[in-house]
Structures are given as structure tokens and as C-alpha cells.
Amino acid sequence: HVQLVESGGGSVQTGGSLRLSCVVSGDAANNTACMGWFRQAPGKEREGVANIDSEGRTKYADSVKGRLTISKDNVKRTLYLQMQSLRPEDTAMYYCASGYGGSCVRDYPTANYLYRGQGTQVTVS
């Protein structure tokens, strides 16, 4: 059983920054080879944001390239999403996820993970 707990969301102005964190616990060894973030805005479908594999290689959605950075600290069992130059269209609930069955850094980021956290809200105005 994998547990993921996000934090770090909040309200910022356009152009601002936030750093989201996600602490992973439980059966991490078998389910964190590929981790990522996805988001969902009100009335919209879930949208993959970024993936990171066990070697630290990454893949980003076109809409966030150059502004959002995914990283992880294996010792702290924590996944991060550094968000810069935020725009109103980045407003969404952001979810940390693990257990992706496809090709982590070849596939375009999606929300198709086995496990996800409860989410943390990011609002940009």
C-alpha cells in the first residue's frame, strides 16, 4: 500500500512561485519507479504535468515546460514540484501520483497512475 501526502499549495499572484511537496510512505519500493504530478481544474479533465523516473529523468507537459520542475529526494522519500512564473491557467488541484505502467519519460505525462494523493490546491490570480 502506497500513501502520498501533498502540501505546499496556496494562492499566488500571476508570475509568482510555489513549491509543492509529496511525502511517500508504504510500499514505496515497488510503486515509485515512476512518479509524477497531474492536475485538475474545475470543469476540466485531469491533465498530466510531469513525470520522473527512478534515475531522475523527467518529462513535462508542453504547457509547463520551462516553468515547472519536478524533482525528488529518495532519502526523504519526497517528490517536489517547483512552480515558477505561474499563470491563472495553472489554477487547479494538484495531485502527486505513483505506479505508472507505461514508459515514464517517453510517454507524454498523463493522470493514469495507480495511486494518488488527496491533492493540494493552487490558485493563481
Short mmCIF file of C-alpha atoms in Angstrom, two decimals:
data_model
loop_
_atom_site.label_atom_id
_atom_site.label_comp_id
_atom_site.label_asym_id
_atom_site.label_seq_id
_atom_site.Cartn_x
_atom_site.Cartn_y
_atom_site.Cartn_z
CA HIS A 1 0.00 0.00 0.00
CA VAL A 2 1.42 3.37 -1.06
CA GLN A 3 0.44 6.57 0.65
CA LEU A 4 1.09 10.01 -0.83
CA VAL A 5 0.51 13.25 1.05
CA GLU A 6 0.82 16.57 -0.75
CA SER A 7 1.46 20.00 0.72
CA GLY A 8 2.59 23.44 -0.35
CA GLY A 9 -0.38 24.69 -2.33
CA GLY A 10 -1.80 28.16 -1.89
CA SER A 11 -2.84 31.38 -3.58
CA VAL A 12 -0.35 33.48 -5.51
CA GLN A 13 -0.39 36.29 -8.00
CA THR A 14 0.46 35.85 -11.66
CA GLY A 15 4.20 35.42 -12.02
CA GLY A 16 4.58 34.03 -8.51
CA SER A 17 6.14 30.81 -7.30
CA LEU A 18 5.21 27.83 -5.16
CA ARG A 19 6.84 24.56 -4.25
CA LEU A 20 4.67 21.52 -3.82
CA SER A 21 5.87 18.53 -1.80
CA CYS A 22 4.65 14.97 -1.60
CA VAL A 23 5.76 12.56 1.09
CA VAL A 24 5.62 8.91 0.06
CA SER A 25 5.13 6.09 2.54
CA GLY A 26 4.09 2.48 2.46
CA ASP A 27 5.27 0.02 -0.13
CA ALA A 28 7.42 2.57 -1.95
CA ALA A 29 9.92 0.15 -3.44
CA ASN A 30 7.54 -1.40 -5.94
CA ASN A 31 5.47 1.62 -6.81
CA THR A 32 7.72 4.65 -7.13
CA ALA A 33 9.82 3.72 -10.16
CA CYS A 34 7.80 6.34 -11.99
CA MET A 35 6.18 9.21 -10.15
CA GLY A 36 4.55 12.37 -11.28
CA TRP A 37 2.16 15.23 -10.82
CA PHE A 38 -1.13 15.81 -12.54
CA ARG A 39 -3.76 18.50 -12.06
CA GLN A 40 -7.45 19.06 -12.46
CA ALA A 41 -9.13 22.42 -12.84
CA PRO A 42 -12.87 22.88 -12.15
CA GLY A 43 -14.92 21.61 -15.05
CA LYS A 44 -11.90 20.23 -16.88
CA GLU A 45 -10.35 16.82 -17.35
CA ARG A 46 -7.29 15.70 -15.45
CA GLU A 47 -4.06 16.81 -17.10
CA GLY A 48 -0.63 15.26 -16.67
CA VAL A 49 2.02 17.78 -15.64
CA ALA A 50 5.36 15.98 -15.22
CA ASN A 51 6.91 12.54 -14.69
CA ILE A 52 10.17 11.47 -13.10
CA ASP A 53 11.72 8.01 -13.22
CA SER A 54 13.97 6.17 -10.79
CA GLU A 55 17.08 7.69 -12.38
CA GLY A 56 15.78 11.22 -12.16
CA ARG A 57 14.94 11.62 -15.83
CA THR A 58 11.93 13.82 -16.44
CA LYS A 59 9.17 14.52 -18.92
CA TYR A 60 6.94 17.61 -18.97
CA ALA A 61 3.69 18.67 -20.49
CA ASP A 62 4.20 21.36 -23.12
CA SER A 63 2.11 23.83 -21.14
CA VAL A 64 4.52 23.81 -18.19
CA LYS A 65 7.94 23.36 -19.79
CA GLY A 66 10.45 25.89 -18.54
CA ARG A 67 8.22 26.96 -15.65
CA LEU A 68 7.62 23.86 -13.53
CA THR A 69 10.35 21.50 -12.35
CA ILE A 70 9.83 18.03 -10.92
CA SER A 71 12.42 16.52 -8.60
CA LYS A 72 12.70 14.04 -5.79
CA ASP A 73 14.72 13.26 -2.70
CA ASN A 74 14.96 9.49 -2.28
CA VAL A 75 16.36 9.74 1.26
CA LYS A 76 13.44 11.90 2.39
CA ARG A 77 11.01 9.92 0.22
CA THR A 78 9.67 13.19 -1.07
CA LEU A 79 8.59 14.33 -4.52
CA TYR A 80 8.64 18.03 -5.39
CA LEU A 81 7.15 20.34 -7.96
CA GLN A 82 8.82 23.74 -8.14
CA MET A 83 6.43 26.15 -9.82
CA GLN A 84 7.59 29.49 -11.25
CA SER A 85 6.11 32.14 -13.50
CA LEU A 86 2.66 30.92 -12.56
CA ARG A 87 -0.31 31.85 -14.72
CA PRO A 88 -4.05 31.90 -13.99
CA GLU A 89 -4.45 28.83 -16.20
CA ASP A 90 -2.26 26.90 -13.75
CA THR A 91 -5.06 27.15 -11.20
CA ALA A 92 -6.06 23.59 -10.29
CA MET A 93 -5.92 20.87 -7.70
CA TYR A 94 -2.50 19.25 -7.98
CA TYR A 95 -2.04 15.57 -7.27
CA CYS A 96 1.09 13.57 -6.58
CA ALA A 97 0.96 10.10 -8.12
CA SER A 98 2.87 6.85 -8.40
CA GLY A 99 2.54 3.48 -10.08
CA TYR A 100 2.62 4.36 -13.77
CA GLY A 101 2.53 1.38 -16.08
CA GLY A 102 3.81 2.94 -19.28
CA SER A 103 7.14 4.41 -20.30
CA CYS A 104 7.84 7.04 -17.67
CA VAL A 105 9.86 9.54 -19.67
CA ARG A 106 8.88 8.58 -23.22
CA ASP A 107 5.16 8.90 -22.75
CA TYR A 108 3.53 12.31 -22.60
CA PRO A 109 2.51 12.98 -18.97
CA THR A 110 -0.96 11.74 -18.08
CA ALA A 111 -3.05 11.18 -14.97
CA ASN A 112 -3.08 7.39 -15.45
CA TYR A 113 -1.39 6.31 -12.24
CA LEU A 114 -2.40 3.57 -9.82
CA TYR A 115 -2.03 5.73 -6.73
CA ARG A 116 -2.56 9.39 -5.99
CA GLY A 117 -2.72 11.67 -3.00
CA GLN A 118 -5.60 13.84 -1.83
CA GLY A 119 -4.36 16.86 -3.72
CA THR A 120 -3.28 20.39 -2.87
CA GLN A 121 -4.98 23.46 -4.31
CA VAL A 122 -3.04 26.03 -6.33
CA THR A 123 -4.80 29.28 -7.19
CA VAL A 124 -3.20 31.94 -9.39
CA SER A 125 -4.88 35.31 -9.82
#
